[in-house]
Coordinates of C-alpha atoms and ligand atoms in Angstrom, one line a residue:
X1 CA -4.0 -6.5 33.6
X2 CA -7.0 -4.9 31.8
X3 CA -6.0 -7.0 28.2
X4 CA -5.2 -10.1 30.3
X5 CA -2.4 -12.4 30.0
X6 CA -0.4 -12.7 26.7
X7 CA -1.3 -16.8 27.4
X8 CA -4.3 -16.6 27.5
X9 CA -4.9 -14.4 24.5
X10 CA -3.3 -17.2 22.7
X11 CA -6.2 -19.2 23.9
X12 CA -8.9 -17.1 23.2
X13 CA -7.6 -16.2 19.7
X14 CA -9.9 -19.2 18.0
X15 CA -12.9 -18.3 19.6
X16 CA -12.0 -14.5 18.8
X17 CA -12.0 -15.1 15.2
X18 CA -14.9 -17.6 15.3
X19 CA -17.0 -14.6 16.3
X20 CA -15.0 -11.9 13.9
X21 CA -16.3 -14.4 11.0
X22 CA -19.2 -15.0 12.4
X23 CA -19.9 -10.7 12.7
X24 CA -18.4 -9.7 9.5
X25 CA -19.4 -12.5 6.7
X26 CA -16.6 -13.1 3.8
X27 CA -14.0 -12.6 6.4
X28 CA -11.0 -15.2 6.0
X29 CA -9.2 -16.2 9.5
X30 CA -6.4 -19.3 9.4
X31 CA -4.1 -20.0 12.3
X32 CA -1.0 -22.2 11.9
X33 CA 0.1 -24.2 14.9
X34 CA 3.2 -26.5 15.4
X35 CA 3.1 -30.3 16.5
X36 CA 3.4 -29.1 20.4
X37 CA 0.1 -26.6 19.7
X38 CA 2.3 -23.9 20.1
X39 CA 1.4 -20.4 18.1
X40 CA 3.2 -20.2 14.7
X41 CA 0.8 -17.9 11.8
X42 CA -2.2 -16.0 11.6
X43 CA -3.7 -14.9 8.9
X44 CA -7.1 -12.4 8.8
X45 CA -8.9 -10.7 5.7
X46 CA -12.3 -9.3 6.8
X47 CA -15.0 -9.6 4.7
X48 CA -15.8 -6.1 4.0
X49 CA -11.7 -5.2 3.0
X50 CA -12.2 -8.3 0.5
X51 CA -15.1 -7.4 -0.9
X52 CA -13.9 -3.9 -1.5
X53 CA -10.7 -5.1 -3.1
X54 CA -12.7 -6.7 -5.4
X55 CA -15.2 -4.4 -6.2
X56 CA -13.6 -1.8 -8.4
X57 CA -9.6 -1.1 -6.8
X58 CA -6.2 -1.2 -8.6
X59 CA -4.4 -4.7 -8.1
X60 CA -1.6 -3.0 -6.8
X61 CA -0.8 -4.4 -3.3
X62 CA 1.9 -2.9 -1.0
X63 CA 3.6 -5.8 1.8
X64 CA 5.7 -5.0 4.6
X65 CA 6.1 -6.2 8.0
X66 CA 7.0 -4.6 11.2
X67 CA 8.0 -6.1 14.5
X68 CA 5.9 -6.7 17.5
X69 CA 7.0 -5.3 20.7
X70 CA 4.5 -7.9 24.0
X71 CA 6.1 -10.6 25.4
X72 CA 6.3 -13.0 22.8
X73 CA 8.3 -12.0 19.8
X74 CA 6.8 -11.6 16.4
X75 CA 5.9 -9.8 13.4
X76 CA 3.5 -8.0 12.0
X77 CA 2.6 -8.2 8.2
X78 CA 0.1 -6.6 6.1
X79 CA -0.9 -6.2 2.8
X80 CA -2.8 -2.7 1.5
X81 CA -3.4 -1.3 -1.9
X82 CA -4.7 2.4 -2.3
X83 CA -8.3 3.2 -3.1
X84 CA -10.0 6.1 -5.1
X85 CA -9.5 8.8 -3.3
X86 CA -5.6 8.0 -2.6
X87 CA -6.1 6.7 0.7
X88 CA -4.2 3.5 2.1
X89 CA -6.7 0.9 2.0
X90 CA -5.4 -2.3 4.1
X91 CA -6.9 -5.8 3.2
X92 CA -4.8 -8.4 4.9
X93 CA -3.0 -8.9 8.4
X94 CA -0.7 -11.8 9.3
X95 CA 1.5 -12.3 12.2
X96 CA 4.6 -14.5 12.3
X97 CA 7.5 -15.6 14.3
X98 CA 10.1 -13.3 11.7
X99 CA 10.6 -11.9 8.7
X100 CA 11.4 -15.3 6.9
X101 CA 11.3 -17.2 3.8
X102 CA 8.6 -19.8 5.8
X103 CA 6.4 -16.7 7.1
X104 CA 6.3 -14.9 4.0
X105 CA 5.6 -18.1 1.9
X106 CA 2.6 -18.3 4.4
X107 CA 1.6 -15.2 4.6
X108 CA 1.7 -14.7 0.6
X109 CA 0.2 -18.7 0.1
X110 CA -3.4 -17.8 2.3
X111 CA -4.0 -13.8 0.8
X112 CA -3.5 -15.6 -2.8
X113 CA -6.3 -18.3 -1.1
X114 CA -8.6 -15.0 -0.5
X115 CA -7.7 -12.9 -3.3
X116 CA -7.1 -15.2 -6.2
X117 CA -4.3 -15.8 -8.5
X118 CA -5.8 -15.1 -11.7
X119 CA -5.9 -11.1 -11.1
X120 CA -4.9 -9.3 -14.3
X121 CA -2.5 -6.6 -13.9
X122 CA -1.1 -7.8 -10.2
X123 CA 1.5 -5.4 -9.1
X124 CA 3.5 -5.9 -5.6
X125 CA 5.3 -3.7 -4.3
X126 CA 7.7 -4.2 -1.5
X127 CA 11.1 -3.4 0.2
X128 CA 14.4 -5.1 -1.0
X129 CA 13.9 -7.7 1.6
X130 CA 15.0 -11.3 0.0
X131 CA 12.7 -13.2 1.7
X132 CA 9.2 -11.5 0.0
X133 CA 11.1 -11.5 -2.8
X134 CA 11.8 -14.6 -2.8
X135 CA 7.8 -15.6 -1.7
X136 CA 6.4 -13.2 -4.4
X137 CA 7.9 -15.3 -7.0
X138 CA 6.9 -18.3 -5.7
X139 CA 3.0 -17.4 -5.1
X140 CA 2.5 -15.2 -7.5
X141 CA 4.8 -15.6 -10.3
X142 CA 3.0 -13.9 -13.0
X143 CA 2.6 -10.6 -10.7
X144 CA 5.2 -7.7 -11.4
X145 CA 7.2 -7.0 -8.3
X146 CA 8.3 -3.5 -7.7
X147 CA 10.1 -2.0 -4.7
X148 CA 9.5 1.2 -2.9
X149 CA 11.5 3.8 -3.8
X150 CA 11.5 4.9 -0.3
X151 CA 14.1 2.3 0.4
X152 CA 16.3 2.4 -2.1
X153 CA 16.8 6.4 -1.7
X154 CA 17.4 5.7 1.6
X155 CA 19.7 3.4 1.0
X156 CA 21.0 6.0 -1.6
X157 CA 21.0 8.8 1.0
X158 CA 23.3 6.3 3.3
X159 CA 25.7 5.0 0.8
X160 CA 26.7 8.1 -0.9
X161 CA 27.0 11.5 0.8
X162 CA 27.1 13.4 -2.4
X163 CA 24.5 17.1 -2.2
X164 CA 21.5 16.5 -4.9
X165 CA 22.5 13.1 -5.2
X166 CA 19.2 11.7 -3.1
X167 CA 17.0 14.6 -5.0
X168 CA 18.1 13.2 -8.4
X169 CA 17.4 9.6 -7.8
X170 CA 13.9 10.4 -6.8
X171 CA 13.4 12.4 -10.0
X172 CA 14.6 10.0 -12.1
X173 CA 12.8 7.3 -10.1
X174 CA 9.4 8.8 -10.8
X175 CA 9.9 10.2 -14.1
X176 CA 7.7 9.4 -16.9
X177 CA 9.3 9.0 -20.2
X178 CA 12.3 7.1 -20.8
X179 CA 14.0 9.7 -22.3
X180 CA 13.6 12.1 -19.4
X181 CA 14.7 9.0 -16.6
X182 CA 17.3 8.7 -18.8
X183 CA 18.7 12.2 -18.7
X184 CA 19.0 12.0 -15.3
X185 CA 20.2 9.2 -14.9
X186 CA 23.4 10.4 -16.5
X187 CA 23.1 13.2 -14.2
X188 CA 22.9 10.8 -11.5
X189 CA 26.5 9.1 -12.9
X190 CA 28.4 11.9 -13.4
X191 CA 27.9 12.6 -9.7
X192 CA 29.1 9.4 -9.1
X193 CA 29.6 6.2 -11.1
X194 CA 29.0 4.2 -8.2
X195 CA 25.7 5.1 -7.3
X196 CA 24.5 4.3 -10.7
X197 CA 26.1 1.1 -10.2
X198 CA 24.4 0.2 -7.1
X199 CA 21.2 1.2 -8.2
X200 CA 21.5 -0.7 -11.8
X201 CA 22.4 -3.7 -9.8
X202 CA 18.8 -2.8 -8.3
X203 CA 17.3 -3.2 -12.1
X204 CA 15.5 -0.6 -13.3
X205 CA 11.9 -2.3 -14.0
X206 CA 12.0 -2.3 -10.2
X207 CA 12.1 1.0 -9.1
X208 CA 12.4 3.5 -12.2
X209 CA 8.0 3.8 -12.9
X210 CA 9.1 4.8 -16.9
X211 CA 10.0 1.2 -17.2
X212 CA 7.0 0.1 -15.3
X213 CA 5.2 -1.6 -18.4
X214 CA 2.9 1.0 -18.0
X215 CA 1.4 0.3 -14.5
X216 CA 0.9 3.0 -12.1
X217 CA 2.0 2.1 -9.0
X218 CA 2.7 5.2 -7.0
X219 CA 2.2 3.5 -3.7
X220 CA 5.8 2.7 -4.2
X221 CA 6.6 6.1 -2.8
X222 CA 4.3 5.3 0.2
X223 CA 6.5 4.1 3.1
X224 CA 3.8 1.9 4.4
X225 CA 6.2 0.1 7.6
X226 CA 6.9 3.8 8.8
X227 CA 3.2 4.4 8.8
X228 CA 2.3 0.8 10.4
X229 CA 4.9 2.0 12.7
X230 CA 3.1 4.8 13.6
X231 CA -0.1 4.2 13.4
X232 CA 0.6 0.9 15.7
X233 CA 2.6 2.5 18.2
X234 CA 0.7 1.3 21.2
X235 CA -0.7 -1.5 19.4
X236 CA 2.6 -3.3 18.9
X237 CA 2.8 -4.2 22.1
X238 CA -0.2 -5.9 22.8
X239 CA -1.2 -9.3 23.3
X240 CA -2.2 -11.1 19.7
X241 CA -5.8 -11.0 20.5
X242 CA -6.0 -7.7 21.7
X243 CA -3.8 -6.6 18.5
X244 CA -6.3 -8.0 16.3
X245 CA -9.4 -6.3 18.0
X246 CA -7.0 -3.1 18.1
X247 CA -7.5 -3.5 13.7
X248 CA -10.6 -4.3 13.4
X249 CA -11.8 -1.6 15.9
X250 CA -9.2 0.9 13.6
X251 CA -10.9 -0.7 10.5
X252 CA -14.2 0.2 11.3
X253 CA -13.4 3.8 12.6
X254 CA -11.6 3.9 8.8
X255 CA -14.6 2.5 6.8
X256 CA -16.9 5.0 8.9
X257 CA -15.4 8.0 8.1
X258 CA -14.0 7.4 4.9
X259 CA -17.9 6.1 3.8
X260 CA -19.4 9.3 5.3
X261 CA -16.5 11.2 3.1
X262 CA -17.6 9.4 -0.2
X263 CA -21.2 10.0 0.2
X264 CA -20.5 13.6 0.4
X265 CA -18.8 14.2 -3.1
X266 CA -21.1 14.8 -5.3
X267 CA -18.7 14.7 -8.8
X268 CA -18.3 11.9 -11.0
X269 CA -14.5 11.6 -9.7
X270 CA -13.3 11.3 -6.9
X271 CA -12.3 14.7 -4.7
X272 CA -8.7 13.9 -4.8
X273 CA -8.9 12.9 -8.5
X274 CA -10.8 16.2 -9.5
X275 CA -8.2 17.6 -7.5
X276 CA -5.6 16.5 -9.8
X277 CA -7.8 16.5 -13.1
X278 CA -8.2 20.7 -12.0
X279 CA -4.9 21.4 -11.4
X280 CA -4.3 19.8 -15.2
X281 CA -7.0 21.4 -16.5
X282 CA -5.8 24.8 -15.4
X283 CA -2.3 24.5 -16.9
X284 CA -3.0 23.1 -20.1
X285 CA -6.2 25.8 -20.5
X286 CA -4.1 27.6 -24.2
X287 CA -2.7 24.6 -25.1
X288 CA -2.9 24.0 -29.1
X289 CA -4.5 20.7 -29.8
X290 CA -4.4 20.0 -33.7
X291 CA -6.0 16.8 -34.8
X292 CA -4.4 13.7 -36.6
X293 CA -7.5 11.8 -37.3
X294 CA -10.6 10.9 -35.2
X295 CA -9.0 9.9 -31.9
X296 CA -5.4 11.2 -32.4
X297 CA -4.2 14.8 -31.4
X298 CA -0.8 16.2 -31.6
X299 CA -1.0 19.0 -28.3
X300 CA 1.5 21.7 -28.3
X301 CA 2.4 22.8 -24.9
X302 CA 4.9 25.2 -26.0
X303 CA 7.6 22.2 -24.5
X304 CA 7.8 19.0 -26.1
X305 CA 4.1 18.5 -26.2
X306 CA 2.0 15.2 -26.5
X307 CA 0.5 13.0 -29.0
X308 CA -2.9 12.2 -27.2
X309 CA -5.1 8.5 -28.5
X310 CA -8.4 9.4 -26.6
X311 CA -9.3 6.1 -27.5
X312 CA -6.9 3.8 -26.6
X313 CA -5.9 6.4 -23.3
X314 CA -2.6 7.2 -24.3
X315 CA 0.0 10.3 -24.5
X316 CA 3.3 10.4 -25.2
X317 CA 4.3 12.2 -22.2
X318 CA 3.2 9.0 -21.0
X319 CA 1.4 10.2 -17.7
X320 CA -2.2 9.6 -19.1
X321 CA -0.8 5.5 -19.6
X322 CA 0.7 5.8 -15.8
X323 CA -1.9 7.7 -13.6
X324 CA -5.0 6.3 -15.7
X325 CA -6.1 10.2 -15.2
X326 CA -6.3 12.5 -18.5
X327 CA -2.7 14.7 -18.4
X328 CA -3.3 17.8 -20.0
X329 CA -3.0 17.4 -23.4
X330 CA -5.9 14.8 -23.0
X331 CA -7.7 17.0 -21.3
X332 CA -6.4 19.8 -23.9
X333 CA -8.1 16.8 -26.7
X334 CA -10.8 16.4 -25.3
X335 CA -12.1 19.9 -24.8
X336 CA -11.6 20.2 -28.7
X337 CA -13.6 17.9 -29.1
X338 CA -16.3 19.0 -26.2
X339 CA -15.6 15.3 -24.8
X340 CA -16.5 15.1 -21.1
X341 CA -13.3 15.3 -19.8
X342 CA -14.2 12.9 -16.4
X343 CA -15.0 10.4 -18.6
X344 CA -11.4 9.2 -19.7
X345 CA -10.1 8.8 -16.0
X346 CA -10.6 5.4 -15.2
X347 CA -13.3 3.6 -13.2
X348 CA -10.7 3.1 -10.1
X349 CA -10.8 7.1 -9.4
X350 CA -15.5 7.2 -9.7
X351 CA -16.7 8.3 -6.6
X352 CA -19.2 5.1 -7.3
X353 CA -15.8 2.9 -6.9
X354 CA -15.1 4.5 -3.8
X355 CA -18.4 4.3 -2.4
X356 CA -18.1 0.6 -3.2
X357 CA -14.7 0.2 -1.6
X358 CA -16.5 0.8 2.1
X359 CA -20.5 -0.4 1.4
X360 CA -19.9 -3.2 4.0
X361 CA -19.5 -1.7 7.7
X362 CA -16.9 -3.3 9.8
X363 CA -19.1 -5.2 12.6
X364 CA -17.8 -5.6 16.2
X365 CA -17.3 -9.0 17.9
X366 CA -19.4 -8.2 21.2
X367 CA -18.6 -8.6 24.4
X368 CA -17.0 -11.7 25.2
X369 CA -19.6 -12.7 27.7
X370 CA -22.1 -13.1 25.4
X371 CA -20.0 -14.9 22.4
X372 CA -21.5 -18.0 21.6
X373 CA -18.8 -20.3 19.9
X374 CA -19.3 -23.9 19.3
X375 CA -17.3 -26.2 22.0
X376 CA -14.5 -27.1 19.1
X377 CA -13.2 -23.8 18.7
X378 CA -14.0 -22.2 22.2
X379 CA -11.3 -25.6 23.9
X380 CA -9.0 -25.2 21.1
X381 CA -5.8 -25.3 23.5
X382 CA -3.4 -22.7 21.4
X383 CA 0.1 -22.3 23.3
X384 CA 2.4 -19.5 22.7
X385 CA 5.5 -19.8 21.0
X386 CA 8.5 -20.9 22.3
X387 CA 10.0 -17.9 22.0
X388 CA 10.1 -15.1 24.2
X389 CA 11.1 -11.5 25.1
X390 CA 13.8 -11.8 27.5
X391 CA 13.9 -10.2 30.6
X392 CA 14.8 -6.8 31.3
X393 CA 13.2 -3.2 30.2
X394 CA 12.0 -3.1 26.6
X395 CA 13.0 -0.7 24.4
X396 CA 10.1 1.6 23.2
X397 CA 12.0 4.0 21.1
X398 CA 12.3 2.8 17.3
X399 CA 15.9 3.5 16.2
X400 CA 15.7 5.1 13.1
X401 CA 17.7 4.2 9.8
X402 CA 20.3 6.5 8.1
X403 CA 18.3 9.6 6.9
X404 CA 14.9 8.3 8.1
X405 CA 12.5 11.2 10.0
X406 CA 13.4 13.8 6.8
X407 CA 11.3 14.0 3.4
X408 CA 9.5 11.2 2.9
X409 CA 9.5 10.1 6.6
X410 CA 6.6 13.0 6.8
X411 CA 4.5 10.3 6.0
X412 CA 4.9 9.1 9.6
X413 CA 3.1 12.7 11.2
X414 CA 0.3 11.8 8.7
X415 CA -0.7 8.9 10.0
X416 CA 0.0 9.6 14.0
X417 CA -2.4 12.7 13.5
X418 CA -5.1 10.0 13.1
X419 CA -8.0 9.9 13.9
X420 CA -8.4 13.8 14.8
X421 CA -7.8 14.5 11.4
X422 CA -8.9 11.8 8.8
X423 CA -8.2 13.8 5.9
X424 CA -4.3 14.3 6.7
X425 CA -5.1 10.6 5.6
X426 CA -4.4 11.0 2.6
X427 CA -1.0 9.3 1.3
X428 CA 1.6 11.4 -0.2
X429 CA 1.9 11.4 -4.1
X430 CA 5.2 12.8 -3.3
X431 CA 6.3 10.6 -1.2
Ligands
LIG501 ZN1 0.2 13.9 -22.1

């Protein structure tokens, strides 16, 4: 009764975004009707989650949907990437009757309006559902398209009971070199043939990051549906107006806190890449760097070592190439050579980037008694789809999938912790 009817959300939905435009400048809105007026797409970018996207974060963008749980059915997509300081950073919401080939053709067709298609470097990453699949390729077909590993162990874990199985296929999944995803991908055979079957029918360039061409996308491990589940909970079951106020309030809590965080670190990096560049930096401390020639180092690391080029911001070991953050024998290099060793992380990880990422505050849409929106938009007669929850309880409890709520389904306590503690925030490398 508070939120109103789900009808007339529908109705106030133009005006809503009329004034979300009008508060937050940059923002991108569209709404896709059928002939009958009745509801079919939305799409929303705000302005400030554009403009940080384009400022200085990696092109790697995560897409998954979850279903909506009011009285008209739907789904919710979204599409985030991961900023500096390994946060999830989410830059475009869509809702749609389904996951479809029609709704995900939309969806992808108005964030490649917003984003551009001409991004060098595009990654997506995504679950093995045909029909983003399916709309990657057609929308983006230059991008590389990855999957989450998430899934595919799960589907691992489900298919094939075997003990160390599930841990093995991770490994392998996230290795770095070749050679090394290789070795356990024997391992993973001689368990049993057929789950290196299934998951060579899943082609390695999508899941195994050694034959990644060298981009680093780690937010494959994320499992960003569980966390939109989460995160949502309560959400979900609102009317579509009050679902998009319910983001953009979230949005703005987000860009607060995470600004108020970044103008608080005081190092070039970063805290959660100096983090990482300190844990390196400790374990490679008596490592033997002996130089080649001006930029080329062969590092000992009493294992297999690295061959480090500190100018093109490779290693062998093939983690410097991944992460875009020195690996040890870099670091080992560098300090050789009394090279500031923050300088050869890249510009995505500067606590300048970051800062960047959340300059532009998230502005509220007022009360709706004083919204001003031109005559047009405010008797724009939008009717709810056709289709409907039918009658009877709803069920509120998600069902989990086989294995779901173990390992990586931690991610989901990380997010449901939010807001009381932002800096649980931070996604898990690890899955
Ligand atoms: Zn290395």
């Amino acid at each position: 009764m508070i939120r109103g009817r789900a009808e007339k959300s529908f109705q106030l939905l133009s005006s809503y975004l009329y004034m979300l435009k009008l508060k937050n400048p940059g923002t991108i809105v569209e709404i896709e009707n059928d002939s009958e007026s009745r509801f079919k797409y939305l799409f929303m970018e705000i302005g400030s989650c554009l403009a940080g996207f384009r400022s200085q974060m990696q092109p790697v963008i995560a897409v998954d949907a979850c279903f909506l749980k009011g009285k008209y059915f739907g789904s919710l997509f979204v599409a985030t990437c991961k900023d500096g300081n390994n946060n999830v950073y989410p830059i475009a919401w869509g809702v749609g009757d389904s996951e479809n080939d029609a709704s995900w053709e939309w969806f992808f067709t108005n964030l490649r309006s917003a984003i551009g298609h001409e991004i060098p470097d595009l990654v997506f990453v995504s679950d093995r559902h045909k029909s983003n699949s399916k709309a990657v390729l057609t929308v983006f077909p230059n991008a590389l398209h990855v999957h989450y590993i998430y899934h595919i162990g799960q589907n691992v874990k489900g298919k094939f009971k075997h003990e160390n199985v599930h841990a093995l296929f991770y490994k392998a999944a996230k290795a770095y070199p070749e050679s090394e995803f290789h070795e356990l991908f024997n391992d993973l055979e001689r368990y049993d043939p057929a789950v290196s079957t299934y998951l060579r029918e899943a082609s390695f360039s999508r899941w195994v990051r050694a034959y990644s061409d060298g981009k680093r996308f780690d937010i494959m491990t994320t499992n960003i549906a569980e966390c939109l589940n989460t995160t949502l909970a309560d959400a979900r079951k609102f009317s579509i107006q009050c679902l998009m106020e319910y983001i953009r309030n979230m949005l703005q809590q987000w860009f607060y806190e995470r600004r108020g965080h970044a103008s608080k670190m005081a190092r070039h990096l970063t805290s959660w890449a100096e983090g990482q560049i300190a844990k390196r930096f400790a374990l490679s401390q008596y490592w033997l760097s002996e130089p080649i020639d001006m930029y080329r180092f062969n590092v000992k690391d009493g294992n297999s070592g690295g061959i480090v080029d500190l100018k093109a911001k490779t290693c062998t070991c093939r983690v410097f190439d991944f992460d875009k953050l020195s690996c040890g024998h870099a670091l080992a290099a560098a300090r050789s050579r009394n090279i500031d060793l923050y300088t050869l992380s890249s510009a995505y990880y500067q606590t300048e980037a970051l800062l960047c990422a959340y300059v532009d505050p998230i502005m509220p849409v007022g009360s709706q008694a004083d919204w001003i929106v031109p005559n047009e938009r405010a008797s724009v007669n939008l009717l709810p789809p056709a289709t409907r929850r039918p009658c009877g309880r709803r069920k509120t409890c998600r069902i989990p999938s086989a294995g779901e709520g173990e390992e990586e389904g931690k991610m989901w306590s990380l997010w449901s912790n939010w807001p009381q503690s932002p800096n649980l925030l931070k996604s898990n490398k690890s899955g």
